[in-house]
Tab-separated table of C-alpha atoms and ligand atoms in Angstrom:
chain	number	residue	atom	x	y	z
H	10	UNK	CA	8.779	-23.760	16.269
H	11	UNK	CA	8.242	-26.315	13.824
H	12	UNK	CA	7.639	-25.284	10.202
H	13	UNK	CA	5.986	-28.328	9.017
H	14	UNK	CA	2.907	-26.926	10.069
H	15	UNK	CA	3.009	-23.251	8.812
H	16	UNK	CA	0.184	-22.355	6.855
H	17	UNK	CA	0.652	-21.650	2.834
H	18	UNK	CA	-0.689	-20.064	0.085
H	19	UNK	CA	-3.223	-22.669	-1.884
H	20	UNK	CA	-1.344	-21.900	-5.375
H	21	UNK	CA	1.563	-19.628	-7.104
H	22	UNK	CA	-1.171	-17.581	-8.567
H	23	UNK	CA	-2.980	-17.340	-4.832
H	24	UNK	CA	0.256	-15.832	-3.647
H	25	UNK	CA	0.586	-13.378	-6.417
H	26	UNK	CA	-3.024	-12.501	-5.731
H	27	UNK	CA	-2.815	-12.148	-2.209
H	28	UNK	CA	0.349	-9.965	-2.295
H	29	UNK	CA	-1.087	-7.977	-5.113
H	30	UNK	CA	-4.024	-7.647	-3.101
H	31	UNK	CA	-1.662	-6.181	-0.027
H	32	UNK	CA	-0.166	-3.682	-2.819
H	33	UNK	CA	-3.248	-2.206	-4.121
H	34	UNK	CA	-5.702	-0.420	-2.316
H	35	UNK	CA	-6.184	3.052	-0.983
H	36	UNK	CA	-2.630	3.474	-2.003
H	37	UNK	CA	-3.215	3.316	-5.470
H	38	UNK	CA	-6.912	4.928	-5.711
H	39	UNK	CA	-6.882	7.311	-3.033
H	40	UNK	CA	-3.185	8.483	-2.142
H	41	UNK	CA	-1.480	8.364	-5.520
H	42	UNK	CA	-3.505	10.597	-7.418
H	43	UNK	CA	-4.017	13.025	-4.532
H	44	UNK	CA	-0.267	13.102	-3.901
H	45	UNK	CA	0.446	13.733	-7.832
H	46	UNK	CA	-1.977	16.569	-7.647
H	47	UNK	CA	-0.269	18.331	-4.717
H	48	UNK	CA	3.367	17.353	-6.131
H	49	UNK	CA	3.203	18.871	-9.491
H	50	UNK	CA	1.761	16.090	-11.668
H	51	UNK	CA	3.420	14.347	-14.728
H	52	UNK	CA	7.117	15.283	-12.970
H	53	UNK	CA	5.810	13.494	-9.961
H	54	UNK	CA	4.496	10.418	-11.576
H	55	UNK	CA	8.198	10.191	-13.694
H	56	UNK	CA	10.000	10.332	-10.370
H	57	UNK	CA	7.567	7.665	-8.703
H	58	UNK	CA	7.904	5.374	-11.758
H	59	UNK	CA	12.004	5.431	-11.608
H	60	UNK	CA	11.837	4.851	-7.830
H	61	UNK	CA	9.420	2.147	-8.219
H	62	UNK	CA	11.747	0.124	-10.941
H	63	UNK	CA	15.282	0.829	-9.263
H	64	UNK	CA	14.031	0.833	-5.556
H	65	UNK	CA	10.742	-0.908	-5.584
H	66	UNK	CA	11.405	-4.092	-7.142
H	67	UNK	CA	14.783	-4.224	-5.292
H	68	UNK	CA	13.366	-3.937	-1.938
H	69	UNK	CA	10.184	-6.429	-2.825
H	70	UNK	CA	12.611	-9.203	-3.879
H	71	UNK	CA	14.599	-8.569	-0.571
H	72	UNK	CA	11.536	-8.934	1.422
H	73	UNK	CA	10.058	-11.828	-0.134
H	74	UNK	CA	13.511	-13.706	0.102
H	75	UNK	CA	13.935	-12.803	3.542
H	76	UNK	CA	10.625	-14.140	4.614
H	77	UNK	CA	10.634	-17.363	2.735
H	78	UNK	CA	14.188	-18.021	3.884
H	79	UNK	CA	13.026	-17.693	7.504
H	80	UNK	CA	9.384	-18.883	7.375
H	81	UNK	CA	8.679	-16.271	10.046
H	82	UNK	CA	7.109	-12.730	10.404
H	83	UNK	CA	9.114	-9.573	10.401
H	84	UNK	CA	10.710	-9.686	13.547
H	85	UNK	CA	11.348	-13.659	13.579
H	86	UNK	CA	12.842	-13.666	10.341
H	87	UNK	CA	15.726	-11.310	11.673
H	88	UNK	CA	16.209	-13.698	14.583
H	89	UNK	CA	16.231	-17.084	12.519
H	90	UNK	CA	18.763	-15.198	9.844
H	91	UNK	CA	20.879	-13.410	12.059
H	92	UNK	CA	22.982	-13.906	15.333
H	93	UNK	CA	22.994	-10.428	15.913
H	94	UNK	CA	19.771	-9.275	17.928
H	95	UNK	CA	20.226	-5.622	16.943
H	96	UNK	CA	18.772	-6.634	13.547
H	97	UNK	CA	15.338	-7.327	15.016
H	98	UNK	CA	14.925	-3.815	15.361
H	99	UNK	CA	14.087	-3.804	11.736
H	100	UNK	CA	11.179	-6.016	12.377
H	101	UNK	CA	9.908	-4.288	15.161
H	102	UNK	CA	9.779	-1.110	13.524
H	103	UNK	CA	8.027	-2.536	11.096
H	104	UNK	CA	5.481	-4.033	13.421
H	105	UNK	CA	4.794	-0.481	14.875
H	106	UNK	CA	4.618	0.979	11.493
H	107	UNK	CA	2.276	-1.567	10.406
H	108	UNK	CA	-0.061	-0.446	13.257
H	109	UNK	CA	0.560	3.025	12.755
H	110	UNK	CA	-0.400	2.815	9.333
H	111	UNK	CA	-3.550	0.402	9.730
H	112	UNK	CA	-4.794	2.903	12.558
H	113	UNK	CA	-5.613	5.545	9.931
H	114	UNK	CA	-6.083	3.491	7.105
H	115	UNK	CA	-9.193	2.197	8.752
H	116	UNK	CA	-10.640	5.317	8.825
H	117	UNK	CA	-10.298	6.027	5.153
H	118	UNK	CA	-11.126	2.705	4.140
H	119	UNK	CA	-14.535	3.587	6.304
H	120	UNK	CA	-15.272	6.414	3.956
H	121	UNK	CA	-15.576	3.783	0.857
H	122	UNK	CA	-18.198	1.949	2.649
H	123	UNK	CA	-20.088	5.286	3.185
H	124	UNK	CA	-19.833	6.181	-0.376
H	125	UNK	CA	-20.880	3.022	-1.786
H	126	UNK	CA	-24.079	3.190	0.228
H	127	UNK	CA	-24.395	7.242	-0.377
H	128	UNK	CA	-24.259	6.126	-4.130
H	129	UNK	CA	-27.989	5.382	-3.882
H	130	UNK	CA	-28.863	8.272	-1.754
H	131	UNK	CA	-28.134	11.911	-2.696
H	132	UNK	CA	-24.503	11.460	-3.937
H	133	UNK	CA	-25.185	11.605	-7.316
H	134	UNK	CA	-27.471	14.538	-7.658
H	135	UNK	CA	-25.253	16.444	-5.102
H	136	UNK	CA	-22.126	15.704	-7.329
H	137	UNK	CA	-23.943	16.597	-10.671
H	138	UNK	CA	-24.749	19.987	-9.055
H	139	UNK	CA	-21.180	20.558	-8.443
H	140	UNK	CA	-21.627	19.872	-4.337
H	141	UNK	CA	-19.196	16.865	-3.933
H	142	UNK	CA	-16.600	19.049	-2.423
H	143	UNK	CA	-19.045	20.324	0.370
H	144	UNK	CA	-20.445	16.693	0.590
H	145	UNK	CA	-17.122	15.334	1.491
H	146	UNK	CA	-16.133	18.009	3.763
H	147	UNK	CA	-19.565	17.735	5.699
H	148	UNK	CA	-18.805	13.772	5.977
H	149	UNK	CA	-15.452	13.687	7.144
H	150	UNK	CA	-15.973	16.558	9.787
H	151	UNK	CA	-18.820	14.375	11.228
H	152	UNK	CA	-16.679	12.435	13.535
H	153	UNK	CA	-19.370	10.042	14.675
H	154	UNK	CA	-20.045	8.750	11.515
H	155	UNK	CA	-16.557	8.423	10.270
H	156	UNK	CA	-15.644	6.338	13.399
H	157	UNK	CA	-18.803	4.121	13.010
H	158	UNK	CA	-17.479	3.273	9.375
H	159	UNK	CA	-13.994	2.865	10.489
H	160	UNK	CA	-15.065	0.406	13.380
H	161	UNK	CA	-17.088	-1.548	10.865
H	162	UNK	CA	-14.320	-1.855	8.610
H	163	UNK	CA	-11.839	-2.700	11.166
H	164	UNK	CA	-14.026	-5.529	12.815
H	165	UNK	CA	-14.336	-7.104	9.278
H	166	UNK	CA	-10.601	-6.976	8.866
H	167	UNK	CA	-9.869	-8.287	12.359
H	168	UNK	CA	-12.381	-11.424	11.642
H	169	UNK	CA	-10.914	-12.409	8.582
H	170	UNK	CA	-7.182	-12.209	10.306
H	171	UNK	CA	-8.633	-14.087	13.046
H	172	UNK	CA	-9.938	-16.770	10.798
H	173	UNK	CA	-6.276	-17.592	9.227
H	174	UNK	CA	-4.738	-16.823	5.742
H	175	UNK	CA	-5.798	-18.933	2.694
H	176	UNK	CA	-8.942	-19.602	1.141
H	177	UNK	CA	-10.860	-16.568	2.066
H	178	UNK	CA	-7.905	-13.779	1.475
H	179	UNK	CA	-6.986	-15.587	-2.014
H	180	UNK	CA	-10.793	-15.896	-3.228
H	181	UNK	CA	-11.664	-12.421	-2.469
H	182	UNK	CA	-8.399	-11.132	-4.534
H	183	UNK	CA	-9.117	-13.302	-7.583
H	184	UNK	CA	-12.373	-11.673	-8.090
H	185	UNK	CA	-11.384	-8.117	-6.686
H	186	UNK	CA	-8.334	-7.642	-9.199
H	187	UNK	CA	-10.090	-7.875	-12.516
H	188	UNK	CA	-13.107	-6.300	-11.614
H	189	UNK	CA	-11.096	-3.161	-10.523
H	190	UNK	CA	-9.335	-3.037	-13.437
H	191	UNK	CA	-12.447	-3.228	-15.726
H	192	UNK	CA	-14.210	-0.538	-14.000
H	193	UNK	CA	-10.968	1.890	-14.105
H	194	UNK	CA	-10.838	1.459	-17.868
H	195	UNK	CA	-14.537	2.254	-18.041
H	196	UNK	CA	-13.806	5.519	-15.954
H	197	UNK	CA	-10.933	6.291	-17.954
H	198	UNK	CA	-13.179	6.417	-21.145
H	199	UNK	CA	-15.600	8.558	-19.709
H	200	UNK	CA	-13.100	11.065	-17.897
H	201	UNK	CA	-11.034	11.267	-20.993
H	202	UNK	CA	-14.218	12.273	-23.229
H	203	UNK	CA	-15.517	14.766	-20.934
H	204	UNK	CA	-15.294	18.479	-22.463
H	205	UNK	CA	-11.643	20.251	-20.721
H	206	UNK	CA	-10.201	16.897	-20.227
H	207	UNK	CA	-7.108	17.604	-22.153
H	208	UNK	CA	-5.718	19.944	-19.610
H	209	UNK	CA	-5.840	16.968	-17.108
H	210	UNK	CA	-4.015	14.615	-19.574
H	211	UNK	CA	-1.439	17.339	-19.997
H	212	UNK	CA	-0.994	17.693	-16.496
H	213	UNK	CA	-0.576	13.958	-15.709
H	214	UNK	CA	1.640	13.018	-18.777
H	215	UNK	CA	3.705	16.289	-19.537
H	216	UNK	CA	6.521	16.576	-16.812
H	217	UNK	CA	7.448	20.027	-15.976
H	218	UNK	CA	11.026	18.914	-13.808
H	219	UNK	CA	11.369	22.341	-12.308
H	220	UNK	CA	8.558	21.018	-9.792
H	221	UNK	CA	10.819	18.299	-8.243
H	222	UNK	CA	12.108	19.408	-4.991
H	223	UNK	CA	13.623	17.497	-2.262
H	224	UNK	CA	10.436	17.072	-0.460
H	225	UNK	CA	8.634	15.638	-3.859
H	226	UNK	CA	11.417	12.971	-3.999
H	227	UNK	CA	10.601	11.907	-0.469
H	228	UNK	CA	6.985	11.956	-0.988
H	229	UNK	CA	7.295	9.794	-4.033
H	230	UNK	CA	9.719	7.438	-2.134
H	231	UNK	CA	7.187	7.074	0.679
H	232	UNK	CA	4.536	6.628	-1.445
H	233	UNK	CA	6.066	3.899	-3.380
H	234	UNK	CA	6.916	2.081	-0.036
H	235	UNK	CA	3.429	2.620	0.927
H	236	UNK	CA	1.770	1.556	-2.257
H	237	UNK	CA	4.076	-1.524	-2.397
H	238	UNK	CA	3.693	-2.587	0.914
H	239	UNK	CA	7.109	-2.221	1.606
H	240	UNK	CA	10.022	-1.199	4.102
H	241	UNK	CA	7.903	-2.701	7.106
H	242	UNK	CA	7.873	-6.284	6.723
H	243	UNK	CA	4.253	-7.056	5.195
H	244	UNK	CA	6.060	-8.628	2.530
H	245	UNK	CA	8.427	-10.631	4.789
H	246	UNK	CA	5.363	-12.011	6.174
H	247	UNK	CA	3.552	-12.997	3.127
H	248	UNK	CA	6.876	-14.371	1.791
H	249	UNK	CA	7.073	-16.444	4.876
H	250	UNK	CA	4.070	-18.369	3.757
H	251	UNK	CA	5.845	-19.015	0.281
H	252	UNK	CA	6.909	-22.714	-0.539
H	253	UNK	CA	10.374	-23.160	-1.321
H	254	UNK	CA	9.843	-24.006	-5.071
H	255	UNK	CA	7.798	-20.604	-5.942
H	256	UNK	CA	9.446	-18.222	-8.371
H	257	UNK	CA	10.188	-15.155	-6.090
H	258	UNK	CA	11.639	-13.403	-9.001
H	259	UNK	CA	8.615	-13.508	-11.331
H	260	UNK	CA	6.289	-12.923	-8.232
H	261	UNK	CA	7.959	-10.004	-7.535
H	262	UNK	CA	7.801	-8.459	-10.902
H	263	UNK	CA	4.212	-9.335	-11.382
H	264	UNK	CA	3.159	-7.628	-7.935
H	265	UNK	CA	5.207	-4.507	-8.635
H	266	UNK	CA	3.809	-4.223	-12.253
H	267	UNK	CA	0.197	-4.682	-11.306
H	268	UNK	CA	0.348	-2.362	-8.643
H	269	UNK	CA	1.703	0.523	-10.363
H	270	UNK	CA	-0.383	-0.277	-13.303
H	271	UNK	CA	-3.756	0.272	-11.365
H	272	UNK	CA	-2.056	3.400	-9.836
H	273	UNK	CA	-1.502	4.891	-12.968
H	274	UNK	CA	-4.718	4.244	-14.349
H	275	UNK	CA	-6.304	5.574	-11.220
H	276	UNK	CA	-4.528	8.746	-11.979
H	277	UNK	CA	-5.726	8.549	-15.648
H	278	UNK	CA	-9.408	8.335	-14.725
H	279	UNK	CA	-9.114	11.311	-12.035
H	280	UNK	CA	-7.000	14.212	-13.447
H	281	UNK	CA	-8.712	14.645	-16.928
H	282	UNK	CA	-11.973	14.712	-14.799
H	283	UNK	CA	-10.187	17.037	-12.316
H	284	UNK	CA	-9.945	19.712	-15.097
H	285	UNK	CA	-12.849	18.903	-16.625
H	286	UNK	CA	-14.843	19.778	-13.548
H	287	UNK	CA	-12.689	22.540	-12.439
H	288	UNK	CA	-11.542	20.842	-9.045
H	289	UNK	CA	-7.989	22.041	-7.868
H	290	UNK	CA	-5.458	19.286	-8.323
H	291	UNK	CA	-3.840	19.952	-5.129
H	292	UNK	CA	-7.056	19.701	-3.162
H	293	UNK	CA	-5.717	16.828	-0.940
H	294	UNK	CA	-6.871	13.812	0.440
H	295	UNK	CA	-10.376	14.427	-0.718
H	296	UNK	CA	-9.561	14.403	-4.329
H	297	UNK	CA	-10.607	11.007	-5.562
H	298	UNK	CA	-13.911	11.168	-3.304
H	299	UNK	CA	-14.497	14.733	-4.689
H	300	UNK	CA	-13.865	13.960	-8.443
H	301	UNK	CA	-15.316	10.607	-9.247
H	302	UNK	CA	-18.806	11.145	-8.027
H	303	UNK	CA	-19.100	13.893	-10.903
H	304	UNK	CA	-17.923	11.466	-13.510
H	305	UNK	CA	-20.409	8.912	-12.036
H	306	UNK	CA	-23.055	11.380	-12.108
H	307	UNK	CA	-22.246	11.971	-16.007
H	308	UNK	CA	-22.430	8.466	-17.019
H	309	UNK	CA	-25.303	6.281	-18.094
H	310	UNK	CA	-26.071	3.656	-14.748
H	311	UNK	CA	-23.928	6.182	-12.778
H	312	UNK	CA	-25.823	4.956	-9.695
H	313	UNK	CA	-24.521	1.260	-10.406
H	314	UNK	CA	-21.066	2.221	-11.587
H	315	UNK	CA	-20.538	4.635	-8.577
H	316	UNK	CA	-21.709	1.804	-6.221
H	317	UNK	CA	-19.613	-1.021	-7.824
H	318	UNK	CA	-16.588	1.353	-7.744
H	319	UNK	CA	-16.727	2.028	-3.793
H	320	UNK	CA	-17.388	-1.476	-3.299
H	321	UNK	CA	-14.252	-2.210	-5.261
H	322	UNK	CA	-12.308	0.467	-3.225
H	323	UNK	CA	-13.371	-1.256	-0.286
H	324	UNK	CA	-12.117	-4.566	-1.223
H	325	UNK	CA	-8.972	-2.952	-2.313
H	326	UNK	CA	-8.654	-1.625	0.809
H	327	UNK	CA	-9.558	-4.423	2.713
H	328	UNK	CA	-7.099	-6.721	1.468
H	329	UNK	CA	-4.551	-4.429	2.133
H	330	UNK	CA	-5.787	-3.861	5.842
H	331	UNK	CA	-5.618	-7.631	6.214
H	332	UNK	CA	-2.004	-7.838	5.399
H	333	UNK	CA	-1.159	-4.832	7.597
H	334	UNK	CA	-2.861	-6.711	10.417
H	335	UNK	CA	-1.314	-9.728	9.618
H	336	UNK	CA	2.079	-8.208	9.800
H	337	UNK	CA	1.352	-7.007	13.224
H	338	UNK	CA	-0.353	-10.266	14.549
H	339	UNK	CA	2.377	-12.802	12.980
H	340	UNK	CA	4.655	-11.182	15.820
H	341	UNK	CA	2.726	-12.123	18.675
H	342	UNK	CA	1.677	-15.493	17.165
H	343	UNK	CA	5.037	-16.188	16.082
H	344	UNK	CA	7.236	-14.942	18.994
H	345	UNK	CA	4.741	-14.763	21.890
H	346	UNK	CA	3.002	-17.719	21.265
H	347	UNK	CA	-0.804	-16.066	21.229
H	348	UNK	CA	-3.254	-17.687	19.287
H	349	UNK	CA	-4.099	-16.170	16.060
H	350	UNK	CA	-7.457	-15.274	17.133
H	351	UNK	CA	-6.065	-13.718	20.351
H	352	UNK	CA	-3.566	-11.848	18.435
H	353	UNK	CA	-5.890	-10.491	16.028
H	354	UNK	CA	-8.491	-9.154	18.308
H	355	UNK	CA	-6.237	-7.785	20.756
H	356	UNK	CA	-4.100	-5.973	18.574
H	357	UNK	CA	-6.944	-4.933	16.073
H	358	UNK	CA	-8.917	-3.429	18.814
H	359	UNK	CA	-5.816	-1.306	19.928
H	360	UNK	CA	-5.160	-0.177	16.410
H	361	UNK	CA	-8.840	0.673	16.066
H	362	UNK	CA	-8.478	2.925	19.273
H	363	UNK	CA	-5.340	4.672	17.965
H	364	UNK	CA	-7.371	5.430	14.843
H	365	UNK	CA	-9.902	7.397	16.594
H	366	UNK	CA	-7.693	10.486	17.128
H	367	UNK	CA	-6.915	10.379	13.242
H	368	UNK	CA	-10.685	10.354	12.732
H	369	UNK	CA	-11.040	13.198	14.884
H	370	UNK	CA	-8.352	15.292	13.557
H	371	UNK	CA	-10.243	15.530	10.290
H	372	UNK	CA	-12.206	18.272	11.807
H	373	UNK	CA	-9.110	20.040	13.216
H	374	UNK	CA	-7.920	18.586	16.504
H	375	UNK	CA	-5.997	16.780	18.138
H	376	UNK	CA	-2.520	17.598	16.482
H	377	UNK	CA	0.819	15.963	17.157
H	378	UNK	CA	4.157	17.522	15.949
H	379	UNK	CA	2.475	20.625	14.959
H	380	UNK	CA	0.439	18.864	12.489
H	381	UNK	CA	-2.994	16.717	12.415
H	382	UNK	CA	-2.886	13.660	14.005
H	383	UNK	CA	-3.856	11.719	10.873
H	384	UNK	CA	-0.863	13.654	8.910
H	385	UNK	CA	1.691	12.788	12.040
H	386	UNK	CA	0.687	9.180	11.329
H	387	UNK	CA	1.144	9.342	8.064
H	388	UNK	CA	4.411	11.515	8.261
H	389	UNK	CA	5.867	8.800	10.777
H	390	UNK	CA	5.039	5.785	8.848
H	391	UNK	CA	5.876	6.417	5.186
H	392	UNK	CA	8.632	9.046	5.529
H	393	UNK	CA	10.315	7.842	8.358
H	394	UNK	CA	9.686	4.165	9.279
H	395	UNK	CA	9.317	2.845	5.904
H	396	UNK	CA	12.410	4.499	4.378
H	397	UNK	CA	14.574	3.247	7.363
H	398	UNK	CA	13.015	-0.121	7.329
H	399	UNK	CA	13.673	-0.446	3.618
H	400	UNK	CA	17.443	0.838	3.800
H	401	UNK	CA	17.730	-2.137	6.650
H	402	UNK	CA	15.974	-4.830	4.604
H	403	UNK	CA	17.999	-4.270	1.561
H	404	UNK	CA	21.122	-4.178	3.424
H	405	UNK	CA	20.210	-7.244	5.089
H	406	UNK	CA	19.260	-9.542	2.002
H	407	UNK	CA	22.329	-8.097	0.294
H	408	UNK	CA	25.283	-8.624	2.895
H	409	UNK	CA	24.258	-10.696	5.867
H	410	UNK	CA	22.520	-13.541	3.526
H	411	UNK	CA	25.068	-12.919	0.911
H	412	UNK	CA	26.300	-16.773	1.312
H	413	UNK	CA	23.008	-18.007	0.409
H	414	UNK	CA	21.050	-15.060	-1.313
H	415	UNK	CA	21.417	-16.414	-5.115
H	416	UNK	CA	20.386	-19.802	-3.975
H	417	UNK	CA	17.326	-18.768	-2.228
H	418	UNK	CA	16.154	-16.345	-4.854
H	419	UNK	CA	16.546	-18.927	-7.535
H	420	UNK	CA	15.266	-21.820	-5.304
H	421	UNK	CA	18.686	-23.690	-5.500
H	422	UNK	CA	19.114	-23.169	-8.936
H	423	UNK	CA	15.588	-24.319	-10.247
H	424	UNK	CA	14.986	-20.710	-11.909
H	425	UNK	CA	17.414	-18.627	-13.721
H	426	UNK	CA	17.616	-14.866	-12.510
H	427	UNK	CA	19.611	-13.041	-15.503
H	428	UNK	CA	19.656	-9.767	-13.724
H	429	UNK	CA	21.022	-11.323	-10.473
H	430	UNK	CA	24.206	-9.136	-10.457
H	431	UNK	CA	22.270	-6.130	-11.037
H	432	UNK	CA	19.962	-6.747	-8.179
H	433	UNK	CA	22.361	-7.565	-5.960
H	434	UNK	CA	24.415	-4.507	-6.295
H	435	UNK	CA	21.032	-2.116	-6.280
H	436	UNK	CA	20.582	-4.213	-2.650
H	437	UNK	CA	23.984	-3.714	-1.614
H	438	UNK	CA	24.716	-0.309	-2.531
H	439	UNK	CA	22.614	1.937	-4.974
H	440	UNK	CA	19.121	1.405	-3.298
H	441	UNK	CA	20.466	2.028	0.137
H	442	UNK	CA	22.445	4.976	-0.503
H	443	UNK	CA	19.348	6.656	-2.631
H	444	UNK	CA	17.174	6.092	-0.045
H	445	UNK	CA	19.295	7.294	2.485
H	446	UNK	CA	19.869	10.683	0.198
H	447	UNK	CA	16.446	11.211	-0.474
H	448	UNK	CA	15.571	10.593	3.144
H	449	UNK	CA	17.959	13.189	4.617
H	450	UNK	CA	17.488	15.756	2.030
H	451	UNK	CA	13.444	15.493	2.441
H	452	UNK	CA	13.874	15.564	6.148
H	453	UNK	CA	16.216	18.469	6.361
H	454	UNK	CA	16.770	19.684	3.042
O	508	LIG	N1	0.001	-0.970	0.019
O	508	LIG	C1	-1.490	-0.761	0.372
O	508	LIG	C2	-1.901	0.510	-0.466
O	508	LIG	O1	-1.706	0.734	-1.161
O	508	LIG	C3	-1.302	-0.135	2.188
O	508	LIG	C4	-0.313	-0.930	2.673
O	508	LIG	C5	0.927	-0.617	3.356
O	508	LIG	C6	-0.594	-2.483	3.048
O	508	LIG	C7	1.936	-1.522	4.026
O	508	LIG	C8	0.422	-3.121	3.902
O	508	LIG	C9	1.612	-2.632	4.259
O	508	LIG	O2	-3.220	0.688	0.275
């Protein structure tokens, strides 16, 4: 397969934006706050930040290096870089993981469309009267509605991926990220000035370390991979569209920092409001959708801000979903020679179908492995496939590419990477060991 014709990112900033677009999504604004609320608040935030710093960054750089060095998607990368076919299992697991995540991701992303529209309807008045929880409950148990929004979201995602990377994705991200940032800042200002907000700030920032358990660590680890789009090959795939003279160290740094900043800000907007309005911090997956409408209802031009926020959440989810489908479709395109359009539509349709039982499980059934179907999909992806994938990815970059890795990272010495030695040992020993311990301890501990 000739690489001369491989699509590439339009510019350096284009890549950073697209990779941030992959990273920043529901993971930051929906999942991070609700997991923080369920897992002890500030102590969880603290553990999360440590994991991002030592493990997240290490894996991010490893994935980008593997992608760029091979110029292939997750499976092909290992095929090109190693003679041992067993490594390709890592890529395979990643492709499966991408499909599993996208199946329920599309469901939750559909909620943002519903809420953007509902901002103009009765959402504000219901939330003002304290009914946001019931409103959310009634919506997610209406399976037909949930599936309709899921399908709309998935069709849009497939359409973009079928059209190819480049222009579209990059342009959407350029506008979305600054807008999201601005609206989060406005939300924070409103949330922290609500009466009773101090308790939320305390919950979010003052850690009680007795709340950290083996499960907490695994949840934080899985969330770090989920939020940074790691451990399943999405960043390998995105890295494969990078040019040889891009600086992947600074790119990794920007992407990891921006993703973490947005998650942190989202929590900062949500927890003060949670306590000010008497919502339970451990309320679960509905937390963002239950809390924020109440904040908007207490703001001037609340309808406008509410709609703007959910539209941005939709965009954030959209750019992430695109990368998920891209990671899956790249396999069928690169390795089986399918056209981009065929790979996108066929796999996209299959993944949408897999999402339907997740949508239904919000109403109680079906179950799988003794939990709701959607919970089972989440468990499989972020507590099993991503940690395992990440272990093999860092081991591969650290040991299997040992003779050429420094050259790859620094683009043949074009850039300097002062912490190279630290990174290499993080990748070879510290990160895989830490992930393995957290994994074993979290699953069986
Ligand atoms: N990082 C995305 C988010 O936070 C989800 C995602 C996971 C995207 C894995 C790609 C790969 O919403």
